[in-house]
Amino acid sequence: MLEIKNLCVSLEEEDKQILKGVNLTVEAGKVHAIMGPNGSGKSTLSYVLSGRDGYEVTDGSASLLGEDILDMEPEERAAAGLFLAFQYPVEIPGVGNMTFLRTAVNAQRKARGEEEMSATDFLKEVRSKAKDLKIDADMLKRPVNVGFSGGEKKRNEILQMAMLEPKMCILDETDSGLDVDAMKLVAEGVNALRSQNRGFLVITHYQRLLDHIKPDVVHIMADGRIVKTGGPELALEVENNGYADILAEVA
Amino acid sequence: MSLAQTKETDVSKRLAEMKVSQSGWSAPARKEAYDRLMKMGMPQRRDEYWKYTRPDTLTSGEAIPAAVQKDSEGPIFDELDSHKLVFVDGVYSETLSDGLSLTGAVLELLSTTEEVDIHWAKSLYGSLEKNGQTPVARPLAAFNSAFAEEGILLHVKETLSKPISLHYIHGSETSDVILHHVIKVDAGARATILESGAVAARCNTVIEAEIEQGGQLNHIRAQGRDHERRAVTHVFAQLEEHSQFKSFTLTMNGVLTRNETVIDMRGDDSIAHVAGASVGDGDFHHDDTVFITHDALRGESRQVFKKVLRNGATGVFQGKILVKPGAQKTDGYQISQSLLLDDDSQFLAKPELEIYADDVACSHGSTSGAIDEEALFYLRSRGVAADEATNLLTLAFLSEALSEVENEDIAELINARLEGWLKRRR
């Protein structure tokens, strides 16, 4: 599904290398988790994959279903099936949440040469999916993320994911700023989307999200590299002993 | 002779050639306006009030010709159920209009009442304009009062069942038009006035509106899209107790537009909202000049102006809230913002507050900015192409001004025109 080979990335503004050769393959139907201390490059990886400005790829490659994505515009990557759930979802005053969702759904369909979704079908689908995530009609009407609580913003990200039905989902610290109940809701939303044809990359600082979204593979990232890969037990190890032991072990 | 002198002579020549009407009910007011104008002189580039907008092409002897643009979209308000009055190069067209008979109101034309000696509009014509000349002179409005050739005289006695739509067709490349409308809204009555169209190569329009106790007047204007047209407009509104005046202007294109709105809130508990959305690409200079005077208790005023500028377009905002002594509990709000879509465009803003009462709430703000890159990336990451995302964010930027339009059908028509304008520029 997602194949990252020796990905090296620097900041455009300053000559600072953030990713120093990341190798990672996420298979369809699998959930991979990336854990790591602050500043290890986890969020940078998600931004580079989704096409945010400000990063320079100096070496390596990243492909989605065999197609190189690093030369694509962000909207082309989205149409190809990539989705990033933002750590800090952006507020857009003046654009209604519903308008935003419909525009996005139809833009992707158009880019893929599919027919646009009719207004009634769209409404039906968005209402049912919003209900599962306990997103009320008012939240759908309001401007995108404006005045939303931390939990509401994250639920709104999952709603977008559910509507866009991407092939590869990257969740960037989706647990940050969530209380236990909100985390359960978000995790249920994600779990409902798990399928044989979809891959997940869950970036998190803590193990607790992984109690709810059970990963198949756990990677530890440090200083711009993946330093250790294992099963779910690796996340527990981090929970119990912190990163220090693992980092000392691989150093 | 210097260039400046040549222009001065040009203006004087124009004035000397124009005749102030000597007969009929409006003659004394016209004579007075002419005398006012002579005392003030035409606006000059050195005038503080014209610091950001050059008046010369508005005052010059002849109008600079302006091509008539084919309008594929048709008149914006035609879809609405309205009472339509059409003016072609400032001349009333009987065949294109719905006529002058209206339930709940007296509707006449300035030109056809000219010979009458006694008329209800006599006490109004030129008087609101005259009051609006202090503390800041507005010579082009006095010029209008002196020389106006046409306009409607509307006395609203009851709430009107549908809007009155004034549609202005720009017919000739050299047309130079002066229109002066007088509107009186009786106590408790309500009316909506729509204006649309490019008017002429050059136009000077004035609206004087007196709104009696509890009366309401909505004014919605869509200035025509002809690229080369020039316009100077003045709206003078006088608000009595519990009355309400709401005005919204959409401006797309036009090489030069100066819209002045002068509101005298003299009755307690009156409400005045003035808003504008303008979009300009290239040779576009758009000036909103607003002066709101609070001279009574508990007045509420809002000014909301948004401009989208690209390819060297210029936006100007001069907005003032004057709170007179004793105008306690005034609630004044003013915001002017520009969205600069490139580095060549500019926005010049002069927000002013002058307050002589101690128990008031007045806020104002003015900003210039580019498209929010974070929001743009967020939209693109969801699959929305860059240009479509930019348009979506541009409409979002304009939405605060557009939300001042209370009638949803009208707001939708305006939004659709803005969308069309943006799409044509992809």
PDB file of C-alpha atoms in Angstrom, chain A residues 47 50-52 73-75 78 82-86 89-90 92-95 99-100 103-104 107-108 144-145 157 160 164, chain B residues 372-389 391-400 419 426:
ATOM      1  CA  TYR A  47       3.489  16.322   6.422  1.00  0.00           C
ATOM      2  CA  SER A  50       0.697  14.690   2.425  1.00  0.00           C
ATOM      3  CA  GLY A  51       2.614  17.328   0.472  1.00  0.00           C
ATOM      4  CA  ARG A  52       2.930  20.279   2.794  1.00  0.00           C
ATOM      5  CA  GLU A  73       0.269  18.106  -5.583  1.00  0.00           C
ATOM      6  CA  PRO A  74      -1.471  17.629  -2.228  1.00  0.00           C
ATOM      7  CA  GLU A  75      -4.877  17.354  -3.937  1.00  0.00           C
ATOM      8  CA  ALA A  78      -5.709  12.951  -1.788  1.00  0.00           C
ATOM      9  CA  LEU A  82      -4.039   9.358   0.846  1.00  0.00           C
ATOM     10  CA  PHE A  83      -5.581  10.978   3.880  1.00  0.00           C
ATOM     11  CA  LEU A  84      -3.922  12.776   6.772  1.00  0.00           C
ATOM     12  CA  ALA A  85      -5.855  13.352   9.975  1.00  0.00           C
ATOM     13  CA  PHE A  86      -4.214  16.525  11.261  1.00  0.00           C
ATOM     14  CA  PRO A  89      -7.095  20.614  12.371  1.00  0.00           C
ATOM     15  CA  VAL A  90      -7.322  24.036  10.753  1.00  0.00           C
ATOM     16  CA  ILE A  92     -11.720  27.949   8.295  1.00  0.00           C
ATOM     17  CA  PRO A  93     -14.121  30.784   9.112  1.00  0.00           C
ATOM     18  CA  GLY A  94     -16.733  31.419   6.450  1.00  0.00           C
ATOM     19  CA  VAL A  95     -16.723  27.907   4.974  1.00  0.00           C
ATOM     20  CA  THR A  99     -19.955  22.722   2.062  1.00  0.00           C
ATOM     21  CA  PHE A 100     -16.377  21.769   2.812  1.00  0.00           C
ATOM     22  CA  THR A 103     -16.633  20.085  -2.085  1.00  0.00           C
ATOM     23  CA  ALA A 104     -13.918  17.659  -1.000  1.00  0.00           C
ATOM     24  CA  ALA A 107     -13.430  17.173  -6.027  1.00  0.00           C
ATOM     25  CA  GLN A 108     -11.900  13.749  -5.415  1.00  0.00           C
ATOM     26  CA  VAL A 144     -15.074  24.218   9.564  1.00  0.00           C
ATOM     27  CA  ASN A 145     -13.597  23.603  13.026  1.00  0.00           C
ATOM     28  CA  GLU A 157     -11.266  14.652  11.066  1.00  0.00           C
ATOM     29  CA  GLN A 160     -13.891  13.515   6.768  1.00  0.00           C
ATOM     30  CA  LEU A 164     -13.632  10.406   1.662  1.00  0.00           C
TER      31      LEU A 164
ATOM     32  CA  ASP B 372      -4.288  31.693   4.666  1.00  0.00           C
ATOM     33  CA  GLU B 373      -1.703  29.087   3.614  1.00  0.00           C
ATOM     34  CA  GLU B 374      -2.669  26.703   6.424  1.00  0.00           C
ATOM     35  CA  ALA B 375      -6.300  26.707   5.367  1.00  0.00           C
ATOM     36  CA  LEU B 376      -5.299  26.320   1.728  1.00  0.00           C
ATOM     37  CA  PHE B 377      -3.179  23.265   2.495  1.00  0.00           C
ATOM     38  CA  TYR B 378      -5.927  21.783   4.639  1.00  0.00           C
ATOM     39  CA  LEU B 379      -8.408  22.062   1.759  1.00  0.00           C
ATOM     40  CA  ARG B 380      -5.918  20.713  -0.764  1.00  0.00           C
ATOM     41  CA  SER B 381      -5.061  17.783   1.490  1.00  0.00           C
ATOM     42  CA  ARG B 382      -8.752  16.873   1.260  1.00  0.00           C
ATOM     43  CA  GLY B 383      -8.569  16.824  -2.524  1.00  0.00           C
ATOM     44  CA  VAL B 384      -9.762  20.319  -3.397  1.00  0.00           C
ATOM     45  CA  ALA B 385      -7.625  21.716  -6.222  1.00  0.00           C
ATOM     46  CA  ALA B 386      -5.574  24.821  -5.429  1.00  0.00           C
ATOM     47  CA  ASP B 387      -7.621  27.271  -7.519  1.00  0.00           C
ATOM     48  CA  GLU B 388     -10.936  25.951  -6.282  1.00  0.00           C
ATOM     49  CA  ALA B 389      -9.665  26.075  -2.706  1.00  0.00           C
ATOM     50  CA  ASN B 391     -11.972  30.596  -4.522  1.00  0.00           C
ATOM     51  CA  LEU B 392     -13.637  28.897  -1.586  1.00  0.00           C
ATOM     52  CA  LEU B 393     -11.445  30.829   0.839  1.00  0.00           C
ATOM     53  CA  THR B 394     -12.056  34.055  -1.073  1.00  0.00           C
ATOM     54  CA  LEU B 395     -15.818  33.631  -0.793  1.00  0.00           C
ATOM     55  CA  ALA B 396     -15.345  32.794   2.865  1.00  0.00           C
ATOM     56  CA  PHE B 397     -13.464  36.046   3.301  1.00  0.00           C
ATOM     57  CA  LEU B 398     -16.336  37.984   1.738  1.00  0.00           C
ATOM     58  CA  SER B 399     -18.998  36.150   3.712  1.00  0.00           C
ATOM     59  CA  GLU B 400     -19.057  38.525   6.701  1.00  0.00           C
ATOM     60  CA  GLU B 419     -18.538  32.732  -7.678  1.00  0.00           C
ATOM     61  CA  ARG B 426      -8.982  30.849 -12.842  1.00  0.00           C
TER      62      ARG B 426
END
